[in-house]
Every structure is written in C-alpha cells, then in structure tokens.
C-alpha cells in the first residue's frame, strides 16, 4: 500500500491528539498497531499511521477536528469483520476504532426502538430486548462479533433480509460526526423525515461521508413460530428455479438459502447436520409468523418445492433439528475453509429469475480459471456468495482467484444485477464499480462525496473509483479475463 | 410570487425549445398557462413562464440541456395533486409536466416488479397487475389521480404504509435526467446497489436533484384476506393510547386510522358509513394476510381495543361494509370541506406514544387561534393530518390558519417528531425546516443539492431554506405564535 507522505509529521499529530484524548486511547507504536492492519478481507493489509479509540462522541468530534485541520485522512472501523476491505487502514492515516462506544443508551418497547452506540454488537441488541419479546432483524453471519456501526457502513443484510430488509430498512435515525467534526442528526424517530434522505444516503456509504456515533434501530416482535424446510435437488438449476417458484406462489419466506453439492458435503463433514450428501443442491426455507399462518405456508411451500422438482422435502422435526439445519448453513464458510488452504468469498446480486443461468455460467468460469467454486447463498434475494477455493502459497493462484471473482461480478452486472449484496465495495471491488456505473454516475457519486467531505479525508480510495482509473481498468480489457462463453450471457 | 427576471428572453427560449420539441408540446400563451398555476395546495399560485410536455426521456434530456445552457429554472410535476406546493411554478421558470410519459413498460411477475414511466397513475399500476394476483402497496388518498413520479418526488405514503412502507421502500430503481440533461440510473433490479444510496436520496427530494423518467417498482402479492375493525371511544386520549397498545401487543395492522368526533360526524353526514356519531374518536384497524392469521389477529386486536377503553368494537359484516367503512375515511377531507368554506390540511409526524398529548395540545392551540381543527390521520404511523377550518373571505383567517398550522408542526418537532409524514415540505413548510434542523444540517442539505444541481435550476426555493432565511424567521420569534401552554410540552 501507500507510504506515509513526507509532509506527515507523526510526532506532531500525536501531540495534537494527546491534547484531546487521554494517552491510553492513542496507539502509535509499531507492534501495537499490527492487529489493526486488516479487516475480514485479510488478503489486503496495511499498518495505519496510528490508531485512536475514542470513548464518546465529543472525542470523535475532537479527533475529526484535529485531523481536519491537518489534512490527515481517517478510516473508521467497528469490529473489522467486513469482507470487502472497507476498513483497510492507510499508511498515512488515522484508524479510528469505535469499539469503545459500546453502550445501549435506551430501549423503548412502545415505539419499538433502541438507541445504541456504533460499537454495540449486532446480536447484543436482540439479546438486550429479548425479554420484551422483541429483536433486531438484520442478522449477518458475523452477528456475534460485528457491530451496528459497521452494519450501517456496509448496509449489512443476513439470512432474514428477504422478509425483513437490509440495515437501511431497520434504522430510523443516525447521529453523525462530519469530516470537519460537526455533530449532525439524519432521519427521525418518526415515520419520515423532511428534506433529502441523508439517513439512507449515509447507510452503506462505507465510512466515506461521516462517522456514525449513535444509531436508533427499529425492533420487531419475535414471531410466534419459526419452522424450516430442507429440500434436496439432483440439479442446481432446478433448485435455482424453485426459488422463484416459491416466491411467485405468494409466500415471502423469512429466509431462503441455497447450498450446492460441494457446500453441502463440506458442511455435513463439519457439523453433521443430517444434510443430503448425494444432492447437487439444497434449499433451506424458513417460514415465520403466527402458528396457523406458518402451518399453512409450510404445506404450500412443501408442495411447491416438490412441483419444482425437489427429490426430498423435510421439515425440521423439532427446534433442535431446526437449529442444526441452520448451524450447517452458518458453518458453511468455515466448512469450505477445511477443504481448501484458502477461499475467497464473493458477494454479488442477480434478479431471482436469472439465478439458474448465473450458477451455470459460474461453473463454466470455474473450469476456465481452474479453481473450484462452492455456492452458499441468500437465494431468495438473488444474493450470491460464491466461495472460490485457492491456495495462496501456489504462485499466481490468488491473482487467478481475484480474476475469477471479478469475472463473476461482471457476469452479475450483465444479467441486470449488482456487484454487492451486503458486503460493500470497499477496497476489493472498486474496479467492478467501473463496470456497474457509467462515467456520469461515478461523477455524481464524487459530487456527493465532495458535498460531505470536500478535502477527501474520510476513508479515501474506497468504494468509488476515479473515472480516470476506470478508463485505465477498461483499457486493460477486463474482457480478456472472461471466456467468450460468459460474454454472450 | 416573483416576476420574470429582466434577462429572461422568453421568445428566444421558446425558439430554442421548438428546436427540440414539437410545437404542440410547448404551451406559452397566458390563457393556456393558467391551469398550471398551482398544485393541490391552491392557496399558493403562480403562472409559469411556459409549460413543456415531453413525450419521452430523450425530450426531457433535451429540454434540460436547453434550460441548463440558458440558466432557466425548471419545476417538474406529475398530476399536481401534491399538498405542500412542491410543484408550485416559477414566474421565470419552465414547468415540465410529465403527464405524457404515461406508459407501463414492463411487468415481471416472477421478479415481482413493474417498470413504469413517471406519469403512470398510482392506481393504474395495481390495476395492471391485478390479474397476476399482485399490487403496488403505497396508496395515497389521491391514488386515482396522483402519478408515480410525484409519489417518488414526495416519498408518498398512504393508509397501508404502516405495514408496507413508504414509496422509498417500494421502489428498486430510477432513471433520472440530471440538471445538465444527462441520463443516469440509481438503484438496481437486484436487492442492493453498490455505491452511495442515491436511489433513496432521490426519493422524497421534491424534484430538486433530478427529473425521474422511469421507475422500477416492487409488487406485492394480494393478501388472501383483509378485514377491518371499527372501534369507538368516548375520549380522544383513550383512542390515541389504544394505537400504541395494539402495536405493543405484537400486531402490525395493514392500516390503523383515527378520526376525531368532528371528522366522524362530517364523514357520516356525507357518506352514511354507519359511523358512531356520538363518539369522540374512532379507530379503523385493517388486518390482512392469510385467512387464519387474520382471524387470530382480529380476536387479539378486538380484545386489546376493549381493554384500552373502546366503548364499542365492530367487525365489518362483509366486504361491502368493509368498503363502506373505508369510504367514510377516504371521504373525510371533502366531508370536512362541506362544513367549512375552506380547510387547510397539515401533515406532521410524532412518535406513537406522544399521540395523546399532541392531540390535546392541538385542541388547545385550536382554541387559542380560534379556528376549529378536525383530525383524520394515519395513527399507526403517528402521522397526523389536522384539518384547520377557516374562511378565506374573512380578513386574516388564512394567515391565522397558516400560523396555527406552523404552531402544530413546531409542536410535532418538540415531541421528537417531524414536520412532514408524506406530503413533503414544498413551498408550504419551508420555515418549519428551520425548526427541524440545525444550521449544520441545512448546510449539508445545500451541499448535497449543489452536488446534483450546482446552478440551482431544479425547483429552486422549495424544501430547503437558506440558513440566512432561517435566522430571519427565528428572529421574528415563532414562539409568539405559540401560546405559553404549548411551549412547555
């Protein structure tokens, strides 16, 4: 990555920060900085210039004012579980960890909201309101560890976002510190807020427009009942088409997940969930709601899955088996990790009705690049997570994995989809933004960035490529990465 | 309103527009311009410089390029049913009607989407997909007439947005012509789009960031069953508190509407819906979903309403009575219009648990300003619609109605609510934005506006006040409008 700029006077910056933060909240020695060098996408690493750990929003404001005066860039991070390198530090920048802003400030059961600091873990919110019969719906796989601030930055989803939406649908209000250190509020506790929707704009903006210091989340009543169906298929395309069939039948499942044969067998070896190891694909379909409603939907979905060609449909016998079915799905990434030295998790989205052809084409791309791909994903949303298996110790394999990943993302764009469903663009997919958007659209993104951060100090270099870099990327001929078969999709 | 600026050469502008539009799509004679002088908030009127009626997105681009070159402001409008003066024309500006972009371009039942032009009427979408068992959820009262483009501009809601969300929750992608005439796409047919959420930013931006020329909407499956409960109360506060009680009991009704005594009696006189004319307040609670689920919820909500103090709870006997209950509600505005020479419909939102005190305080304000107020509103959302009764022919009454409206909106802000739920800010509420937002927040709004429209040509003067004008407004002492009793809320 980049070297510190010559003009950066680190000792002077430390002295300035010491005037606004207690010594213990500033990390600047090399060894102590090492743990902050990457987020969940550990293929990319960069030790930051220094780390600050503010304990309240006033300190966040003061740090931002201090950095703003000196033109020092700032990368904010929560638990750093992100998978697109959105919190990758800068050699000449401050890394601001929001881990110490970890308080639940208020729970309001009547308005069904909770006011929390950004460093509160996703699952901790649901645990705190469980006794009131409530929960916070978005549930990324990392929900034990990931924080709500990071969820806001990446507009995180999860298994249940098919029915309950992404982070943007479950947050009502944000307190934000701007690039210049001012505190502003976007959104409102009430239904709608006047003026431009800066709340939605902030969500998913990957720390590039402001630093979130407080989040008002919506809570939902815990469903009376949840039940899961497991359907086995002898063919990936049949399973993919069954996804659209279920939804076209008028049911919106709480979750509708797909695993292909490789993922099924890896997960079964790992957690012994009772998965059908001979199947080529499997769907897990969760239904939730009132007792009677769930019963009626179970019958309807079971019949639809059989009509769509499932070789077997099982209902979890009890709560224990339901948990086991989900444990297999949730362990699928580490399970695949056991059968390959390394894996690279992609994240793209396609319209549901294009699922079958995209999976077929992905398998052709997998052969072309000579790297296996396992598929474990949020099928109901059309949100793919191809896991590319490679060995970083073999020369050229990481590069080939990256190229295969890029080809899959560009395939998603070609069929009318997008290059991210829930992981964000970050450092990882910045080139694919050139494929997704026109120069006019990228120019508009930059204009919005400039409206919030005219000096470009907040997480610079992530998410939104310069149109000039896109010209370079395109002149390299991204199509050379893609075999002819994929270009015609 | 403003006079045309001296520098505006109307004949030259007409000649330039004639080069890009057929003659019949340009209206420039005084008499023909008159019908365009206002939107649904007819207290404010201004004849535009001229009107254009483009028939496709290329023409929209060309008109924008033409106006951009000449620095001519443009106000876009759909059916002009808006209630906040968001489509109020400018004396020195072009009014662009999108009424001729009225085609449904594509219906995709499998992905459950419809691609439509902005001039398509809201209800026409649901009618077009009815045979597939689908509908478009947001249903403003004006849905027979209002267009989807206007719905996007104002982020419209309706009776069912409690359960199904506002326009922003039901639109996937927009094609937009920028201030300089470029065509861009925000959002995607897939679950999430990378980059900043310019889709959400555009929705509710009141035509100030771009002109929408195509909308991809989500469709939902028509619920198997819908049923409505009518609950009468002898006290407004009891009804208001019952709203929170129902939702706290774990039910999210499809709609939960409230009418006070004056509104009940006006509506009953008008449509004979069988309303309880002796009641002080009434709730209409619609439940929808699967048959069994609706049955279970009906029983639960009925009991809760009785526990919350309802004097009577009735279930609509059949589909005909259900339609009649709703007809009374939907006719409530014109019904109030029959008992007063004029009325002024406000739109504010408060947290549900503050409903009772806000209604009480509104009635105190009504006495203070000596103007009756009827309340008919989306109680489940906390979205108030006080109807202020006045007589425009009595000197000073319109001004007093405006002052009372402003006092009610400022009361909403004081209790943690907002100055609009679904009607937008437009021309009407621009001063109340000064109460809702800090100078730092308004500055951020202007920066975003500048990022899209650096010359300030799109619907200038609406929605976002200049901080300087806010200082003037505040120095006038808005508190002098408000009696002491309201200030302490």
Short mmCIF file of N, CA and C in Angstrom, two decimals, chain B residues 155-298:
data_model
loop_
_atom_site.label_atom_id
_atom_site.label_comp_id
_atom_site.label_asym_id
_atom_site.label_seq_id
_atom_site.Cartn_x
_atom_site.Cartn_y
_atom_site.Cartn_z
N UNK B 155 -42.04 11.08 -1.71
CA UNK B 155 -41.98 9.88 -0.87
C UNK B 155 -43.35 9.61 -0.24
N UNK B 156 -44.35 9.46 -1.07
CA UNK B 156 -45.73 9.35 -0.61
C UNK B 156 -45.98 8.08 0.20
N UNK B 157 -46.94 8.17 1.08
CA UNK B 157 -47.33 7.02 1.89
C UNK B 157 -48.75 6.60 1.58
N UNK B 158 -49.60 6.58 2.59
CA UNK B 158 -50.99 6.16 2.43
C UNK B 158 -51.41 5.34 3.62
N UNK B 159 -52.64 4.86 3.54
CA UNK B 159 -53.22 4.11 4.66
C UNK B 159 -52.37 2.89 5.02
N UNK B 160 -51.79 2.24 4.01
CA UNK B 160 -51.13 0.95 4.25
C UNK B 160 -49.63 1.04 4.51
N UNK B 161 -49.09 2.25 4.63
CA UNK B 161 -47.64 2.31 4.76
C UNK B 161 -47.16 1.90 6.16
N UNK B 162 -48.10 1.80 7.12
CA UNK B 162 -47.72 1.26 8.43
C UNK B 162 -47.08 -0.13 8.27
N UNK B 163 -47.71 -0.97 7.48
CA UNK B 163 -47.19 -2.33 7.29
C UNK B 163 -46.27 -2.44 6.08
N UNK B 164 -46.56 -1.69 5.01
CA UNK B 164 -45.87 -1.92 3.74
C UNK B 164 -44.88 -0.83 3.35
N UNK B 165 -44.75 0.20 4.19
CA UNK B 165 -43.72 1.19 3.94
C UNK B 165 -44.14 2.30 3.00
N UNK B 166 -43.27 3.30 2.91
CA UNK B 166 -43.47 4.46 2.06
C UNK B 166 -42.96 4.14 0.65
N UNK B 167 -43.05 5.11 -0.23
CA UNK B 167 -42.55 4.92 -1.60
C UNK B 167 -41.10 4.42 -1.60
N UNK B 168 -40.28 4.99 -0.72
CA UNK B 168 -38.86 4.62 -0.70
C UNK B 168 -38.64 3.13 -0.44
N UNK B 169 -39.59 2.50 0.21
CA UNK B 169 -39.46 1.07 0.50
C UNK B 169 -40.01 0.20 -0.63
N UNK B 170 -40.59 0.82 -1.64
CA UNK B 170 -41.27 0.06 -2.68
C UNK B 170 -40.77 0.38 -4.09
N UNK B 171 -39.65 1.07 -4.17
CA UNK B 171 -39.05 1.39 -5.46
C UNK B 171 -37.64 0.81 -5.49
N UNK B 172 -37.28 0.16 -6.62
CA UNK B 172 -35.99 -0.51 -6.71
C UNK B 172 -34.96 0.28 -7.53
N UNK B 173 -35.44 0.99 -8.53
CA UNK B 173 -34.51 1.64 -9.45
C UNK B 173 -35.18 2.84 -10.08
N UNK B 174 -34.40 3.87 -10.33
CA UNK B 174 -34.91 5.08 -11.01
C UNK B 174 -34.00 5.43 -12.17
N UNK B 175 -34.60 5.81 -13.30
CA UNK B 175 -33.83 6.51 -14.33
C UNK B 175 -34.12 7.99 -14.15
N UNK B 176 -33.05 8.76 -14.15
CA UNK B 176 -33.15 10.16 -13.77
C UNK B 176 -32.41 11.01 -14.80
N UNK B 177 -33.00 12.12 -15.20
CA UNK B 177 -32.29 13.11 -16.01
C UNK B 177 -31.76 14.18 -15.06
N UNK B 178 -30.45 14.44 -15.15
CA UNK B 178 -29.83 15.39 -14.24
C UNK B 178 -30.10 16.82 -14.69
N UNK B 179 -29.70 17.76 -13.83
CA UNK B 179 -29.90 19.18 -14.13
C UNK B 179 -29.24 19.56 -15.45
N UNK B 180 -28.14 18.90 -15.80
CA UNK B 180 -27.45 19.24 -17.04
C UNK B 180 -27.92 18.38 -18.22
N UNK B 181 -28.91 17.51 -17.97
CA UNK B 181 -29.50 16.77 -19.08
C UNK B 181 -28.91 15.40 -19.33
N UNK B 182 -28.11 14.90 -18.41
CA UNK B 182 -27.59 13.54 -18.58
C UNK B 182 -28.57 12.51 -18.01
N UNK B 183 -28.53 11.31 -18.61
CA UNK B 183 -29.40 10.24 -18.12
C UNK B 183 -28.58 9.33 -17.21
N UNK B 184 -29.04 9.11 -15.98
CA UNK B 184 -28.33 8.22 -15.06
C UNK B 184 -29.32 7.25 -14.43
N UNK B 185 -28.78 6.15 -13.91
CA UNK B 185 -29.61 5.13 -13.27
C UNK B 185 -29.16 5.00 -11.82
N UNK B 186 -30.09 5.07 -10.90
CA UNK B 186 -29.79 4.88 -9.48
C UNK B 186 -30.58 3.68 -8.98
N UNK B 187 -29.93 2.83 -8.14
CA UNK B 187 -30.59 1.63 -7.65
C UNK B 187 -30.40 0.50 -8.64
N UNK B 188 -31.10 -0.61 -8.44
CA UNK B 188 -30.94 -1.78 -9.30
C UNK B 188 -32.12 -2.71 -9.11
N UNK B 189 -32.33 -3.56 -10.12
CA UNK B 189 -33.40 -4.55 -10.01
C UNK B 189 -33.09 -5.54 -8.90
N UNK B 190 -31.82 -5.68 -8.54
CA UNK B 190 -31.42 -6.62 -7.51
C UNK B 190 -31.55 -5.99 -6.12
N UNK B 191 -31.35 -6.82 -5.12
CA UNK B 191 -31.55 -6.45 -3.71
C UNK B 191 -30.92 -5.13 -3.31
N UNK B 192 -29.64 -4.96 -3.59
CA UNK B 192 -28.92 -3.80 -3.09
C UNK B 192 -28.06 -3.29 -4.23
N UNK B 193 -27.73 -2.02 -4.20
CA UNK B 193 -26.84 -1.46 -5.22
C UNK B 193 -25.59 -0.95 -4.53
N UNK B 194 -24.44 -1.10 -5.15
CA UNK B 194 -23.22 -0.59 -4.53
C UNK B 194 -23.15 0.93 -4.65
N UNK B 195 -22.16 1.51 -4.02
CA UNK B 195 -22.01 2.96 -4.04
C UNK B 195 -23.00 3.61 -3.09
N UNK B 196 -22.99 4.93 -3.07
CA UNK B 196 -23.92 5.64 -2.19
C UNK B 196 -25.35 5.38 -2.63
N UNK B 197 -26.27 5.44 -1.69
CA UNK B 197 -27.67 5.11 -1.95
C UNK B 197 -28.37 6.33 -2.57
N UNK B 198 -28.03 6.61 -3.82
CA UNK B 198 -28.63 7.77 -4.48
C UNK B 198 -30.08 7.51 -4.84
N UNK B 199 -30.49 6.25 -4.87
CA UNK B 199 -31.90 5.92 -5.08
C UNK B 199 -32.75 6.50 -3.96
N UNK B 200 -32.38 6.17 -2.73
CA UNK B 200 -33.14 6.69 -1.58
C UNK B 200 -33.02 8.20 -1.49
N UNK B 201 -31.85 8.72 -1.84
CA UNK B 201 -31.65 10.17 -1.78
C UNK B 201 -32.60 10.87 -2.73
N UNK B 202 -32.80 10.28 -3.90
CA UNK B 202 -33.66 10.89 -4.92
C UNK B 202 -35.12 10.88 -4.47
N UNK B 203 -35.52 9.79 -3.75
CA UNK B 203 -36.93 9.65 -3.36
C UNK B 203 -37.25 10.62 -2.22
N UNK B 204 -38.24 11.46 -2.46
CA UNK B 204 -38.58 12.50 -1.49
C UNK B 204 -37.80 13.79 -1.67
N UNK B 205 -37.00 13.89 -2.74
CA UNK B 205 -36.19 15.10 -2.91
C UNK B 205 -36.94 16.20 -3.66
N UNK B 206 -38.22 16.01 -3.89
CA UNK B 206 -39.12 17.06 -4.36
C UNK B 206 -38.64 17.72 -5.66
N UNK B 207 -38.11 16.90 -6.55
CA UNK B 207 -37.73 17.41 -7.87
C UNK B 207 -36.55 18.35 -7.86
N UNK B 208 -35.78 18.34 -6.79
CA UNK B 208 -34.68 19.30 -6.66
C UNK B 208 -33.32 18.70 -7.02
N UNK B 209 -33.26 17.38 -7.23
CA UNK B 209 -31.97 16.74 -7.53
C UNK B 209 -31.93 16.15 -8.94
N UNK B 210 -33.06 15.98 -9.57
CA UNK B 210 -33.10 15.38 -10.90
C UNK B 210 -34.54 15.16 -11.29
N UNK B 211 -34.75 14.78 -12.55
CA UNK B 211 -36.12 14.53 -13.03
C UNK B 211 -36.25 13.05 -13.35
N UNK B 212 -37.17 12.42 -12.67
CA UNK B 212 -37.35 10.97 -12.80
C UNK B 212 -38.07 10.68 -14.12
N UNK B 213 -37.50 9.80 -14.94
CA UNK B 213 -38.15 9.45 -16.21
C UNK B 213 -38.52 7.97 -16.30
N UNK B 214 -38.13 7.18 -15.32
CA UNK B 214 -38.53 5.77 -15.31
C UNK B 214 -38.41 5.24 -13.88
N UNK B 215 -39.36 4.40 -13.49
CA UNK B 215 -39.41 3.90 -12.12
C UNK B 215 -39.62 2.39 -12.15
N UNK B 216 -38.76 1.66 -11.46
CA UNK B 216 -38.97 0.22 -11.30
C UNK B 216 -39.54 0.01 -9.90
N UNK B 217 -40.82 -0.42 -9.84
CA UNK B 217 -41.46 -0.57 -8.53
C UNK B 217 -41.54 -2.04 -8.14
N UNK B 218 -41.54 -2.28 -6.85
CA UNK B 218 -41.81 -3.61 -6.28
C UNK B 218 -43.31 -3.87 -6.30
N UNK B 219 -43.68 -5.10 -6.55
CA UNK B 219 -45.07 -5.51 -6.42
C UNK B 219 -45.20 -6.52 -5.29
N UNK B 220 -46.33 -6.54 -4.65
CA UNK B 220 -46.57 -7.50 -3.56
C UNK B 220 -47.74 -8.40 -3.93
N UNK B 221 -47.76 -9.63 -3.38
CA UNK B 221 -48.92 -10.49 -3.62
C UNK B 221 -50.13 -9.95 -2.86
N UNK B 222 -51.27 -9.97 -3.52
CA UNK B 222 -52.51 -9.51 -2.87
C UNK B 222 -52.79 -10.42 -1.67
N UNK B 223 -53.03 -9.84 -0.50
CA UNK B 223 -53.29 -10.71 0.66
C UNK B 223 -54.55 -11.55 0.43
N UNK B 224 -54.53 -12.76 1.00
CA UNK B 224 -55.65 -13.68 0.87
C UNK B 224 -56.93 -13.05 1.42
N UNK B 225 -56.77 -12.30 2.50
CA UNK B 225 -57.96 -11.76 3.16
C UNK B 225 -57.60 -10.42 3.82
N UNK B 226 -58.57 -9.50 3.80
CA UNK B 226 -58.42 -8.26 4.55
C UNK B 226 -59.72 -8.01 5.29
N UNK B 227 -59.61 -7.56 6.52
CA UNK B 227 -60.81 -7.33 7.32
C UNK B 227 -60.56 -6.08 8.17
N UNK B 228 -61.64 -5.38 8.48
CA UNK B 228 -61.46 -4.14 9.23
C UNK B 228 -62.30 -4.13 10.50
N UNK B 229 -61.71 -3.58 11.56
CA UNK B 229 -62.40 -3.35 12.83
C UNK B 229 -62.65 -1.86 12.99
N UNK B 230 -63.83 -1.52 13.53
CA UNK B 230 -64.13 -0.13 13.86
C UNK B 230 -64.28 -0.05 15.38
N UNK B 231 -63.52 0.81 16.02
CA UNK B 231 -63.63 0.95 17.48
C UNK B 231 -64.00 2.38 17.83
N UNK B 232 -65.03 2.52 18.67
CA UNK B 232 -65.47 3.85 19.11
C UNK B 232 -64.94 4.14 20.50
N UNK B 233 -64.64 5.41 20.78
CA UNK B 233 -64.12 5.83 22.09
C UNK B 233 -64.86 7.08 22.54
N UNK B 234 -65.01 7.23 23.87
CA UNK B 234 -65.65 8.44 24.37
C UNK B 234 -64.62 9.51 24.73
N UNK B 235 -63.37 9.25 24.34
CA UNK B 235 -62.30 10.17 24.75
C UNK B 235 -61.15 10.03 23.74
N UNK B 236 -60.67 11.16 23.25
CA UNK B 236 -59.63 11.14 22.23
C UNK B 236 -58.34 10.51 22.76
N UNK B 237 -58.00 10.80 24.00
CA UNK B 237 -56.74 10.26 24.55
C UNK B 237 -56.78 8.75 24.65
N UNK B 238 -57.95 8.21 25.02
CA UNK B 238 -58.05 6.75 25.09
C UNK B 238 -57.79 6.13 23.72
N UNK B 239 -58.38 6.72 22.68
CA UNK B 239 -58.19 6.20 21.32
C UNK B 239 -56.71 6.30 20.94
N UNK B 240 -56.10 7.44 21.26
CA UNK B 240 -54.69 7.63 20.89
C UNK B 240 -53.81 6.60 21.59
N UNK B 241 -54.09 6.36 22.87
CA UNK B 241 -53.27 5.39 23.59
C UNK B 241 -53.53 3.95 23.12
N UNK B 242 -54.75 3.69 22.65
CA UNK B 242 -55.07 2.35 22.13
C UNK B 242 -54.19 2.02 20.91
N UNK B 243 -53.81 3.05 20.15
CA UNK B 243 -52.97 2.83 18.96
C UNK B 243 -51.65 2.15 19.35
N UNK B 244 -51.00 2.74 20.34
CA UNK B 244 -49.75 2.15 20.82
C UNK B 244 -49.97 0.78 21.44
N UNK B 245 -51.10 0.62 22.14
CA UNK B 245 -51.39 -0.67 22.79
C UNK B 245 -51.51 -1.79 21.77
N UNK B 246 -52.22 -1.52 20.66
CA UNK B 246 -52.40 -2.55 19.63
C UNK B 246 -51.04 -2.98 19.09
N UNK B 247 -50.20 -2.01 18.81
CA UNK B 247 -48.91 -2.36 18.21
C UNK B 247 -47.99 -3.02 19.23
N UNK B 248 -48.08 -2.56 20.47
CA UNK B 248 -47.28 -3.19 21.53
C UNK B 248 -47.73 -4.63 21.77
N UNK B 249 -48.98 -4.94 21.40
CA UNK B 249 -49.48 -6.31 21.57
C UNK B 249 -48.90 -7.25 20.51
N UNK B 250 -48.11 -6.73 19.59
CA UNK B 250 -47.42 -7.60 18.65
C UNK B 250 -48.11 -7.73 17.30
N UNK B 251 -49.03 -6.83 17.02
CA UNK B 251 -49.71 -6.87 15.72
C UNK B 251 -49.27 -5.65 14.91
N UNK B 252 -48.94 -5.85 13.65
CA UNK B 252 -48.75 -4.70 12.77
C UNK B 252 -49.91 -4.69 11.78
N UNK B 253 -50.91 -3.84 12.06
CA UNK B 253 -52.06 -3.79 11.16
C UNK B 253 -51.64 -3.29 9.77
N UNK B 254 -52.42 -3.65 8.77
CA UNK B 254 -52.18 -3.11 7.42
C UNK B 254 -52.46 -1.61 7.41
N UNK B 255 -53.40 -1.19 8.24
CA UNK B 255 -53.68 0.23 8.39
C UNK B 255 -54.30 0.47 9.75
N UNK B 256 -54.02 1.61 10.37
CA UNK B 256 -54.61 1.93 11.67
C UNK B 256 -54.87 3.43 11.68
N UNK B 257 -56.13 3.78 11.41
CA UNK B 257 -56.51 5.16 11.16
C UNK B 257 -57.35 5.70 12.30
N UNK B 258 -57.23 6.99 12.54
CA UNK B 258 -58.02 7.61 13.61
C UNK B 258 -58.80 8.80 13.06
N UNK B 259 -60.01 8.98 13.55
CA UNK B 259 -60.81 10.17 13.24
C UNK B 259 -61.35 10.70 14.55
N UNK B 260 -61.36 12.02 14.72
CA UNK B 260 -61.97 12.57 15.93
C UNK B 260 -63.45 12.86 15.69
N UNK B 261 -64.14 13.32 16.74
CA UNK B 261 -65.59 13.48 16.68
C UNK B 261 -66.05 14.33 15.50
N UNK B 262 -65.37 15.47 15.29
CA UNK B 262 -65.80 16.35 14.21
C UNK B 262 -65.68 15.65 12.86
N UNK B 263 -64.59 14.92 12.67
CA UNK B 263 -64.38 14.21 11.40
C UNK B 263 -65.39 13.07 11.23
N UNK B 264 -65.68 12.36 12.33
CA UNK B 264 -66.66 11.27 12.27
C UNK B 264 -68.00 11.79 11.79
N UNK B 265 -68.45 12.89 12.42
CA UNK B 265 -69.79 13.41 12.11
C UNK B 265 -69.84 14.00 10.69
N UNK B 266 -68.76 14.66 10.29
CA UNK B 266 -68.74 15.21 8.93
C UNK B 266 -68.78 14.08 7.90
N UNK B 267 -68.00 13.03 8.15
CA UNK B 267 -67.95 11.92 7.19
C UNK B 267 -69.28 11.18 7.15
N UNK B 268 -69.89 11.00 8.33
CA UNK B 268 -71.15 10.27 8.39
C UNK B 268 -72.26 11.02 7.65
N UNK B 269 -72.30 12.34 7.85
CA UNK B 269 -73.29 13.15 7.12
C UNK B 269 -73.12 13.01 5.62
N UNK B 270 -71.89 12.82 5.18
CA UNK B 270 -71.56 12.84 3.75
C UNK B 270 -71.79 11.47 3.11
N UNK B 271 -71.26 10.39 3.72
CA UNK B 271 -71.33 9.08 3.03
C UNK B 271 -72.15 8.01 3.76
N UNK B 272 -72.68 8.32 4.95
CA UNK B 272 -73.52 7.37 5.69
C UNK B 272 -72.85 6.00 5.81
N UNK B 273 -71.68 6.02 6.43
CA UNK B 273 -70.89 4.79 6.56
C UNK B 273 -71.32 3.97 7.77
N UNK B 274 -72.25 4.50 8.56
CA UNK B 274 -72.66 3.81 9.78
C UNK B 274 -71.70 4.08 10.94
N UNK B 275 -71.03 5.24 10.91
CA UNK B 275 -70.08 5.58 11.96
C UNK B 275 -70.80 5.93 13.27
N UNK B 276 -70.14 5.76 14.41
CA UNK B 276 -70.72 6.09 15.72
C UNK B 276 -70.68 7.61 15.96
N UNK B 277 -71.77 8.30 15.62
CA UNK B 277 -71.72 9.77 15.63
C UNK B 277 -71.65 10.38 17.03
N UNK B 278 -71.88 9.59 18.06
CA UNK B 278 -71.75 10.13 19.42
C UNK B 278 -70.35 9.99 19.97
N UNK B 279 -69.50 9.29 19.25
CA UNK B 279 -68.16 9.02 19.77
C UNK B 279 -67.29 10.27 19.68
N UNK B 280 -66.30 10.34 20.55
CA UNK B 280 -65.33 11.44 20.50
C UNK B 280 -64.15 11.08 19.61
N UNK B 281 -63.96 9.78 19.36
CA UNK B 281 -62.88 9.34 18.48
C UNK B 281 -63.18 7.93 18.00
N UNK B 282 -62.56 7.57 16.89
CA UNK B 282 -62.81 6.27 16.29
C UNK B 282 -61.51 5.77 15.67
N UNK B 283 -61.28 4.47 15.79
CA UNK B 283 -60.15 3.87 15.09
C UNK B 283 -60.69 2.91 14.05
N UNK B 284 -60.05 2.89 12.88
CA UNK B 284 -60.27 1.83 11.89
C UNK B 284 -58.99 1.04 11.82
N UNK B 285 -59.10 -0.26 12.06
CA UNK B 285 -57.90 -1.09 12.07
C UNK B 285 -58.05 -2.20 11.04
N UNK B 286 -57.24 -2.15 9.98
CA UNK B 286 -57.32 -3.20 8.94
C UNK B 286 -56.23 -4.24 9.19
N UNK B 287 -56.64 -5.50 9.07
CA UNK B 287 -55.70 -6.62 9.22
C UNK B 287 -55.72 -7.39 7.92
N UNK B 288 -54.55 -7.76 7.43
CA UNK B 288 -54.55 -8.56 6.21
C UNK B 288 -53.52 -9.66 6.30
N UNK B 289 -53.67 -10.67 5.42
CA UNK B 289 -52.75 -11.80 5.41
C UNK B 289 -53.49 -13.08 5.10
N UNK B 290 -52.95 -14.19 5.61
CA UNK B 290 -53.61 -15.48 5.41
C UNK B 290 -54.89 -15.52 6.26
N UNK B 291 -55.86 -16.31 5.80
CA UNK B 291 -57.16 -16.39 6.49
C UNK B 291 -57.05 -16.58 8.00
N UNK B 292 -56.30 -17.62 8.38
CA UNK B 292 -56.23 -17.97 9.81
C UNK B 292 -55.52 -16.89 10.61
N UNK B 293 -54.49 -16.33 10.00
CA UNK B 293 -53.74 -15.28 10.67
C UNK B 293 -54.65 -14.08 10.94
N UNK B 294 -55.44 -13.71 9.93
CA UNK B 294 -56.33 -12.56 10.10
C UNK B 294 -57.36 -12.86 11.19
N UNK B 295 -57.89 -14.08 11.21
CA UNK B 295 -58.86 -14.43 12.26
C UNK B 295 -58.25 -14.28 13.64
N UNK B 296 -57.03 -14.81 13.78
CA UNK B 296 -56.37 -14.74 15.09
C UNK B 296 -56.11 -13.29 15.49
N UNK B 297 -55.67 -12.49 14.52
CA UNK B 297 -55.36 -11.09 14.84
C UNK B 297 -56.62 -10.29 15.14
N UNK B 298 -57.71 -10.60 14.45
CA UNK B 298 -58.97 -9.90 14.73
C UNK B 298 -59.37 -10.07 16.18
#
